[in-house]
Short mmCIF file of C-alpha atoms and ligand atoms in Angstrom, two decimals:
data_model
loop_
_atom_site.label_atom_id
_atom_site.label_comp_id
_atom_site.label_asym_id
_atom_site.label_seq_id
_atom_site.Cartn_x
_atom_site.Cartn_y
_atom_site.Cartn_z
CA MET V 106 0.00 0.00 0.00
CA LYS V 107 1.36 3.47 -0.86
CA THR V 108 1.60 6.22 1.74
CA VAL V 109 1.15 9.90 0.87
CA PHE V 110 2.86 12.39 3.14
CA SER V 111 4.27 15.91 2.88
CA PRO V 112 7.02 17.21 5.19
CA VAL V 113 5.13 20.52 5.11
CA GLU V 114 2.66 18.86 7.50
CA LEU V 115 5.38 19.01 10.15
CA LYS V 116 5.41 22.82 10.08
CA HIS V 117 2.28 22.94 12.25
CA ALA V 118 3.93 22.46 15.63
CA PRO V 119 1.63 23.53 18.47
CA LYS V 120 3.37 23.91 21.85
CA ASN V 121 0.28 24.07 24.04
CA GLU V 122 -3.41 23.31 24.08
CA ILE V 123 -6.19 23.98 26.52
CA SER V 124 -7.64 20.75 27.90
CA ASP V 125 -8.91 19.58 31.26
CA GLY V 126 -9.50 23.24 32.04
CA GLN V 127 -5.91 24.34 31.79
CA LEU V 128 -2.99 25.10 29.48
CA ARG V 129 -1.18 21.83 28.80
CA PRO V 130 1.48 20.58 26.38
CA ALA V 131 -0.03 19.93 22.95
CA VAL V 132 -0.61 16.28 22.02
CA GLU V 133 -1.19 16.79 18.28
CA THR V 134 2.53 17.18 17.54
CA PRO V 135 4.74 16.57 14.48
CA SER V 136 6.22 13.52 16.24
CA ARG V 137 2.96 11.71 15.51
CA ALA V 138 3.64 11.85 11.77
CA GLU V 139 7.33 11.11 12.20
CA ILE V 140 6.74 7.88 14.11
CA VAL V 141 4.11 6.67 11.65
CA LEU V 142 6.42 7.45 8.73
CA LYS V 143 9.30 5.59 10.41
CA THR V 144 7.14 2.56 11.04
CA VAL V 145 5.83 2.55 7.46
CA ARG V 146 9.45 2.45 6.32
CA ASP V 147 10.66 -0.08 8.94
CA ARG V 148 7.84 -2.51 8.16
CA GLY V 149 8.08 -2.05 4.40
CA LEU V 150 4.41 -1.17 3.96
CA GLY V 151 5.10 0.34 0.56
CA GLU V 152 6.26 3.38 -1.35
CA ILE V 153 6.02 6.79 0.31
CA ILE V 154 5.17 9.65 -2.07
CA GLU V 155 4.67 13.38 -1.66
CA PRO V 156 1.25 14.82 -2.51
CA LEU V 157 0.35 16.72 -5.65
CA ASP V 158 -0.93 20.24 -5.10
CA PHE V 159 -4.63 20.26 -6.00
CA GLY V 160 -4.96 23.98 -5.31
CA VAL V 161 -7.83 25.75 -3.59
CA GLN V 162 -10.73 24.46 -5.70
CA PRO V 163 -11.24 21.11 -3.87
CA LEU V 164 -11.14 23.01 -0.56
CA GLN V 165 -13.81 25.42 -1.81
CA ARG V 166 -16.07 22.45 -2.66
CA VAL V 167 -16.34 21.72 1.07
CA HIS V 168 -15.42 24.83 3.05
CA ALA V 169 -16.97 28.30 3.05
CA PRO V 170 -14.99 30.94 1.12
CA ASP V 171 -14.99 33.32 4.10
CA TYR V 172 -13.57 30.58 6.33
CA LEU V 173 -10.81 29.77 3.84
CA ALA V 174 -10.01 33.47 3.41
CA PHE V 175 -9.88 33.94 7.18
CA MET V 176 -7.54 30.97 7.69
CA GLU V 177 -5.35 31.97 4.75
CA GLY V 178 -4.79 35.49 6.06
CA PHE V 179 -4.99 34.82 9.77
CA TRP V 180 -1.37 34.83 10.87
CA ASP V 181 -0.49 38.04 9.03
CA ARG V 182 -3.58 39.61 10.60
CA TRP V 183 -2.55 38.33 14.05
CA LEU V 184 0.88 39.94 13.70
CA ALA V 185 -0.60 43.13 12.25
CA GLU V 186 -2.69 43.42 15.39
CA GLY V 187 0.54 43.45 17.40
CA ARG V 188 -0.18 40.06 18.98
CA THR V 189 3.05 38.57 20.34
CA ALA V 190 1.78 35.10 21.28
CA GLN V 191 3.29 32.47 18.98
CA GLU V 192 0.01 30.58 18.81
CA ALA V 193 -3.53 31.95 18.91
CA PHE V 194 -6.35 30.54 21.02
CA PRO V 195 -10.04 31.38 20.50
CA TYR V 196 -11.82 32.30 23.71
CA VAL V 197 -15.22 33.75 22.79
CA TRP V 198 -17.92 32.16 20.61
CA PRO V 199 -21.32 33.07 19.11
CA VAL V 200 -23.27 30.62 21.25
CA ARG V 201 -27.00 30.75 22.05
CA THR V 202 -28.53 34.31 21.97
CA LEU V 203 -25.39 35.70 20.26
CA ARG V 204 -25.00 36.32 16.51
CA ALA V 205 -22.31 35.03 14.14
CA ASP V 206 -23.52 37.54 11.54
CA PRO V 207 -22.71 40.25 10.84
CA ALA V 208 -19.18 38.88 11.22
CA PRO V 209 -17.17 40.85 13.77
CA GLU V 210 -14.07 42.70 12.60
CA HIS V 211 -12.11 42.10 15.78
CA ILE V 212 -9.54 39.31 15.50
CA ASP V 213 -10.76 37.57 18.65
CA GLY V 214 -14.35 37.76 17.45
CA LEU V 215 -13.33 36.22 14.14
CA LEU V 216 -11.29 33.49 15.87
CA GLY V 217 -14.37 32.52 17.83
CA ARG V 218 -16.70 32.75 14.84
CA TYR V 219 -14.57 30.29 12.90
CA SER V 220 -13.85 27.75 15.66
CA MET V 221 -15.61 25.30 17.99
CA ASP V 222 -13.20 24.99 20.92
CA ALA V 223 -10.30 26.58 22.81
CA GLY V 224 -8.15 23.48 22.51
CA THR V 225 -6.87 24.06 18.99
CA PRO V 226 -4.22 26.76 18.68
CA VAL V 227 -3.43 28.39 15.34
CA GLY V 228 0.23 29.02 14.60
CA PRO V 229 2.22 30.68 11.79
CA PHE V 230 2.30 27.57 9.58
CA THR V 231 -0.95 25.91 10.60
CA PHE V 232 -2.91 26.53 7.45
CA GLU V 233 0.01 25.71 5.17
CA ALA V 234 0.32 22.35 6.96
CA ALA V 235 -3.45 21.80 6.81
CA LYS V 236 -3.42 22.34 3.04
CA ALA V 237 -0.56 19.86 2.68
CA SER V 238 -2.55 17.37 4.74
CA ALA V 239 -5.60 17.87 2.50
CA ASN V 240 -3.41 17.39 -0.57
CA ALA V 241 -2.21 14.11 0.90
CA ALA V 242 -5.84 12.98 1.20
CA LEU V 243 -6.59 14.06 -2.38
CA THR V 244 -3.47 12.36 -3.74
CA ALA V 245 -4.39 9.10 -1.99
CA ALA V 246 -7.88 9.35 -3.47
CA GLN V 247 -6.40 9.89 -6.93
CA LEU V 248 -4.08 6.87 -6.51
CA VAL V 249 -7.12 4.66 -5.94
CA LYS V 250 -9.25 6.32 -8.58
CA ASP V 251 -6.68 6.58 -11.38
CA GLY V 252 -3.45 5.05 -10.18
CA GLY V 253 -4.31 1.41 -10.24
CA GLU V 254 -4.20 1.14 -6.47
CA SER V 255 -7.00 -0.71 -4.65
CA SER V 256 -6.09 1.09 -1.41
CA ALA V 257 -3.88 3.94 -0.22
CA PHE V 258 -2.90 5.65 3.04
CA ALA V 259 -2.91 9.42 3.47
CA LEU V 260 -0.68 10.27 6.43
CA CYS V 261 -2.70 13.36 7.29
CA ARG V 262 -1.59 15.75 9.99
CA PRO V 263 -3.24 17.99 11.17
CA PRO V 264 -6.30 15.70 11.19
CA GLY V 265 -9.67 16.77 9.80
CA HIS V 266 -12.86 15.09 11.00
CA HIS V 267 -13.93 17.72 13.58
CA CYS V 268 -13.59 20.56 11.07
CA GLY V 269 -16.90 21.81 9.73
CA LYS V 270 -17.76 23.86 6.66
CA ASP V 271 -16.68 27.05 8.38
CA PHE V 272 -15.04 26.23 11.69
CA PHE V 273 -11.88 24.55 13.02
CA GLY V 274 -11.48 22.56 16.22
CA GLY V 275 -10.39 19.28 17.74
CA TYR V 276 -6.90 19.89 16.23
CA CYS V 277 -8.55 20.01 12.74
CA PHE V 278 -8.45 22.91 10.24
CA LEU V 279 -9.54 21.36 6.94
CA ASN V 280 -11.76 18.30 6.68
CA ASN V 281 -9.47 15.97 4.76
CA ALA V 282 -12.00 13.14 4.46
CA ALA V 283 -14.79 15.47 3.28
CA ILE V 284 -12.48 17.12 0.75
CA ALA V 285 -11.41 13.74 -0.66
CA ALA V 286 -15.01 12.45 -0.71
CA GLN V 287 -16.27 15.52 -2.56
CA TRP V 288 -13.37 15.34 -5.02
CA LEU V 289 -14.20 11.70 -5.85
CA LEU V 290 -17.84 12.66 -6.42
CA ASP V 291 -16.76 15.56 -8.64
CA GLN V 292 -14.63 13.08 -10.57
CA GLY V 293 -17.68 10.96 -11.33
CA ALA V 294 -18.26 8.71 -8.32
CA HIS V 295 -21.91 8.27 -7.36
CA ARG V 296 -21.68 7.07 -3.78
CA ILE V 297 -18.96 7.51 -1.15
CA ALA V 298 -18.95 5.94 2.30
CA ILE V 299 -16.94 7.46 5.14
CA LEU V 300 -16.33 5.12 8.07
CA ASP V 301 -14.98 7.03 11.06
CA VAL V 302 -13.19 4.72 13.51
CA ASP V 303 -11.52 7.47 15.51
CA TYR V 304 -12.30 7.42 19.25
CA HIS V 305 -14.05 10.80 18.91
CA HIS V 306 -17.16 11.50 16.84
CA GLY V 307 -16.43 13.13 13.47
CA ASN V 308 -18.86 15.98 14.00
CA GLY V 309 -17.50 18.05 11.13
CA THR V 310 -17.71 15.27 8.56
CA GLN V 311 -21.23 14.36 9.68
CA ALA V 312 -22.44 17.95 9.44
CA ILE V 313 -20.95 18.54 6.00
CA PHE V 314 -22.88 15.65 4.43
CA TYR V 315 -25.86 15.45 6.81
CA ASP V 316 -28.52 16.35 4.24
CA ARG V 317 -27.06 14.31 1.36
CA PRO V 318 -27.60 10.70 0.21
CA ASP V 319 -24.39 10.54 -1.93
CA VAL V 320 -22.16 10.26 1.14
CA LEU V 321 -22.93 7.66 3.80
CA PHE V 322 -21.37 8.69 7.10
CA LEU V 323 -20.85 5.95 9.70
CA SER V 324 -19.12 6.62 13.01
CA LEU V 325 -18.17 4.47 15.99
CA HIS V 326 -16.94 6.58 18.91
CA ALA V 327 -17.07 7.33 22.61
CA ASP V 328 -20.54 8.38 23.75
CA PRO V 329 -20.66 12.21 23.44
CA ARG V 330 -22.49 12.40 26.77
CA HIS V 331 -19.13 11.57 28.32
CA GLU V 332 -16.54 12.60 25.73
CA TYR V 333 -15.46 15.28 23.24
CA PRO V 334 -16.96 16.70 21.04
CA HIS V 335 -19.80 16.50 23.63
CA PHE V 336 -22.49 17.99 21.39
CA LEU V 337 -22.90 15.60 18.42
CA GLY V 338 -22.68 11.86 17.73
CA HIS V 339 -25.83 10.49 19.31
CA GLU V 340 -27.66 7.45 17.93
CA ASP V 341 -30.72 9.49 16.95
CA GLU V 342 -28.72 11.54 14.43
CA THR V 343 -29.57 9.75 11.16
CA GLY V 344 -29.43 12.52 8.57
CA GLU V 345 -31.97 15.06 7.38
CA LYS V 346 -33.89 15.97 4.20
CA ALA V 347 -32.49 13.98 1.28
CA GLY V 348 -29.78 12.67 3.61
CA THR V 349 -32.24 11.00 6.00
CA GLY V 350 -30.95 7.50 6.69
CA PHE V 351 -27.43 8.22 5.37
CA THR V 352 -25.84 8.97 8.73
CA ARG V 353 -25.40 6.32 11.43
CA ASN V 354 -23.75 6.71 14.82
CA TRP V 355 -22.64 4.04 17.28
CA PRO V 356 -21.88 5.90 20.53
CA LEU V 357 -20.06 3.43 22.78
CA PRO V 358 -19.41 3.50 26.54
CA LEU V 359 -16.08 4.57 28.01
CA GLY V 360 -14.03 1.45 28.61
CA THR V 361 -15.14 -0.20 25.37
CA GLY V 362 -12.76 -2.90 24.13
CA TRP V 363 -12.52 -4.77 20.85
CA GLU V 364 -15.20 -7.34 21.72
CA THR V 365 -17.95 -4.71 22.06
CA TYR V 366 -16.51 -2.47 19.37
CA SER V 367 -16.34 -5.25 16.78
CA GLU V 368 -20.05 -5.99 17.26
CA ALA V 369 -20.86 -2.37 16.36
CA LEU V 370 -18.38 -2.58 13.50
CA GLU V 371 -20.27 -5.58 12.12
CA GLU V 372 -23.44 -3.48 12.01
CA ALA V 373 -21.57 -0.70 10.22
CA CYS V 374 -20.19 -3.21 7.73
CA ARG V 375 -23.71 -4.39 6.98
CA TRP V 376 -24.67 -0.78 6.13
CA LEU V 377 -21.65 -0.58 3.84
CA HIS V 378 -22.62 -3.84 2.14
CA VAL V 379 -26.10 -2.49 1.39
CA TYR V 380 -24.93 0.96 0.34
CA LYS V 381 -22.32 -0.38 -2.08
CA PRO V 382 -20.17 2.76 -2.30
CA ASP V 383 -17.82 3.38 -5.19
CA TYR V 384 -15.11 4.17 -2.61
CA LEU V 385 -14.69 3.73 1.13
CA LEU V 386 -12.85 6.45 3.04
CA VAL V 387 -11.71 5.45 6.52
CA SER V 388 -11.15 8.24 9.04
CA LEU V 389 -8.47 6.31 10.85
CA GLY V 390 -7.84 7.51 14.37
CA MET V 391 -5.72 5.29 16.61
CA ASP V 392 -6.98 6.89 19.81
CA CYS V 393 -9.05 3.81 20.68
CA TYR V 394 -5.77 2.44 22.03
CA ARG V 395 -5.78 1.57 25.74
CA GLU V 396 -2.66 3.71 26.40
CA ASP V 397 -3.95 6.81 24.61
CA PRO V 398 -3.41 9.79 26.95
CA ILE V 399 -6.68 11.55 26.16
CA SER V 400 -9.01 8.63 25.37
CA LYS V 401 -10.82 5.87 27.24
CA PHE V 402 -11.27 2.82 25.02
CA LEU V 403 -9.28 -0.37 25.58
CA PHE V 404 -7.90 -1.53 22.23
CA ASN V 405 -4.74 -3.59 22.24
CA SER V 406 -2.31 -3.15 19.34
CA GLY V 407 -3.46 -6.49 17.91
CA ASP V 408 -7.02 -5.18 17.70
CA PHE V 409 -5.89 -2.66 15.09
CA THR V 410 -4.75 -5.58 12.94
CA SER V 411 -8.20 -7.15 13.37
CA LEU V 412 -9.76 -3.84 12.33
CA GLY V 413 -7.75 -3.78 9.11
CA GLN V 414 -8.56 -7.41 8.36
CA ARG V 415 -12.27 -6.79 8.81
CA LEU V 416 -12.26 -3.77 6.52
CA LYS V 417 -10.49 -5.73 3.79
CA ARG V 418 -13.35 -8.23 3.75
CA LEU V 419 -15.64 -5.44 2.52
CA GLY V 420 -13.88 -5.69 -0.84
CA LEU V 421 -14.08 -1.95 -1.50
CA PRO V 422 -11.55 0.49 -3.00
CA THR V 423 -10.34 2.03 0.26
CA ILE V 424 -8.55 5.25 1.20
CA PHE V 425 -7.26 5.47 4.77
CA LEU V 426 -6.82 8.98 6.20
CA MET V 427 -5.08 9.44 9.54
CA GLU V 428 -7.08 11.29 12.18
CA GLY V 429 -6.24 11.08 15.91
CA GLY V 430 -4.04 8.92 18.14
CA TYR V 431 -1.72 10.40 20.78
CA ALA V 432 0.11 7.47 22.37
CA VAL V 433 3.02 8.43 20.16
CA ASP V 434 5.32 5.52 21.05
CA ALA V 435 2.71 3.00 19.86
CA LEU V 436 1.11 5.13 17.14
CA GLY V 437 3.27 3.82 14.32
CA THR V 438 2.69 0.21 15.31
CA ASN V 439 -1.04 0.65 15.75
CA CYS V 440 -1.49 2.54 12.49
CA VAL V 441 0.57 0.16 10.36
CA ASN V 442 -1.16 -2.77 12.06
CA VAL V 443 -4.43 -1.58 10.49
CA LEU V 444 -2.85 -1.11 7.08
CA GLU V 445 -0.93 -4.38 7.14
CA GLY V 446 -3.96 -6.21 8.49
CA PHE V 447 -5.90 -4.83 5.54
CA GLU V 448 -3.24 -5.80 3.04
CA THR V 449 -2.60 -9.33 4.28
CA ALA V 450 -6.20 -10.37 5.08
N1 6XA I 148 -8.90 18.59 23.26
C1 6XA I 148 -10.12 17.86 23.25
C2 6XA I 148 -9.99 16.58 22.50
C3 6XA I 148 -9.80 16.82 21.02
C4 6XA I 148 -10.00 15.50 20.26
C5 6XA I 148 -9.03 15.33 19.14
C6 6XA I 148 -9.23 14.04 18.41
O1 6XA I 148 -8.49 13.09 18.51
N2 6XA I 148 -10.30 13.91 17.64
O2 6XA I 148 -10.51 12.78 16.92
ZN1 ZN I 149 -9.82 11.34 18.13
#
């Protein structure tokens, strides 16, 4: 299986985040990509290629122009305002009774308008890295569509599945899976399935396709009553309008291990079998791992191999896109276990 990765992704290097109610060292660090890349090489998974640059058009097919313009110009604006902090945190949002429109002009108002949490700092190279990550996703999609590959791995960092049409959050700034899905549809695909196996619900991906039948969104994740993103990912969210029935969520209890998880996965696989997508995109987070520092599922490393083996049995052209996973020492092993399990099933 080929891996697509750009060293530009490493330029987003957050120092801190806000979590557990305080400023803490960031967990979404460049070392995550470095360890996965090393393991891909050490285990001989396959060729590693750099992404093509697909430009801004595929981004505009998913994200709002004002959001893209804001992110593109943010750091220069931050400096022009005389801000000295090396990474910017939102701290005020247009929640209930407040208005997102007319858009404020103040930089802090704009930061809040275009974000969902305070845990995702924006630095000088964040958006450049996010675009490289999205290009990795698009290049992997093109490899499977045109390149004679039945599967491919996009080593995406920063991740994407929390990012909505016009907001960043959960360490995500562009929705890599949504961008790749929309690109495949624009290239002639009729149906795309996105299976999100990250520990956290992919709220951004769900919202982007919620009213559409051409993208089936399936997500297995920690119950949002007890886990981030807290406000989406419940079982009763099944799509709306023409998209009714094309979203399915399996919120699972904290402490879930492979035995329980694999039962929910079987249900998701049945939906995939019925839907018969032209392509399967897997939002591949490894934060279901028992040693993950911010998560509370109980996967062992061998369970990631089982996950890959099960997905292979679907017999679909498959694009894997990396999402979360913060137990850095085991991240490479756990990620390549999925990919190798898929390849050798
Ligand atoms: N700081 C709150 C937790 C952010 C979740 C990031 C993630 O792994 N999402 O899949
Ligand atoms: Zn996650």
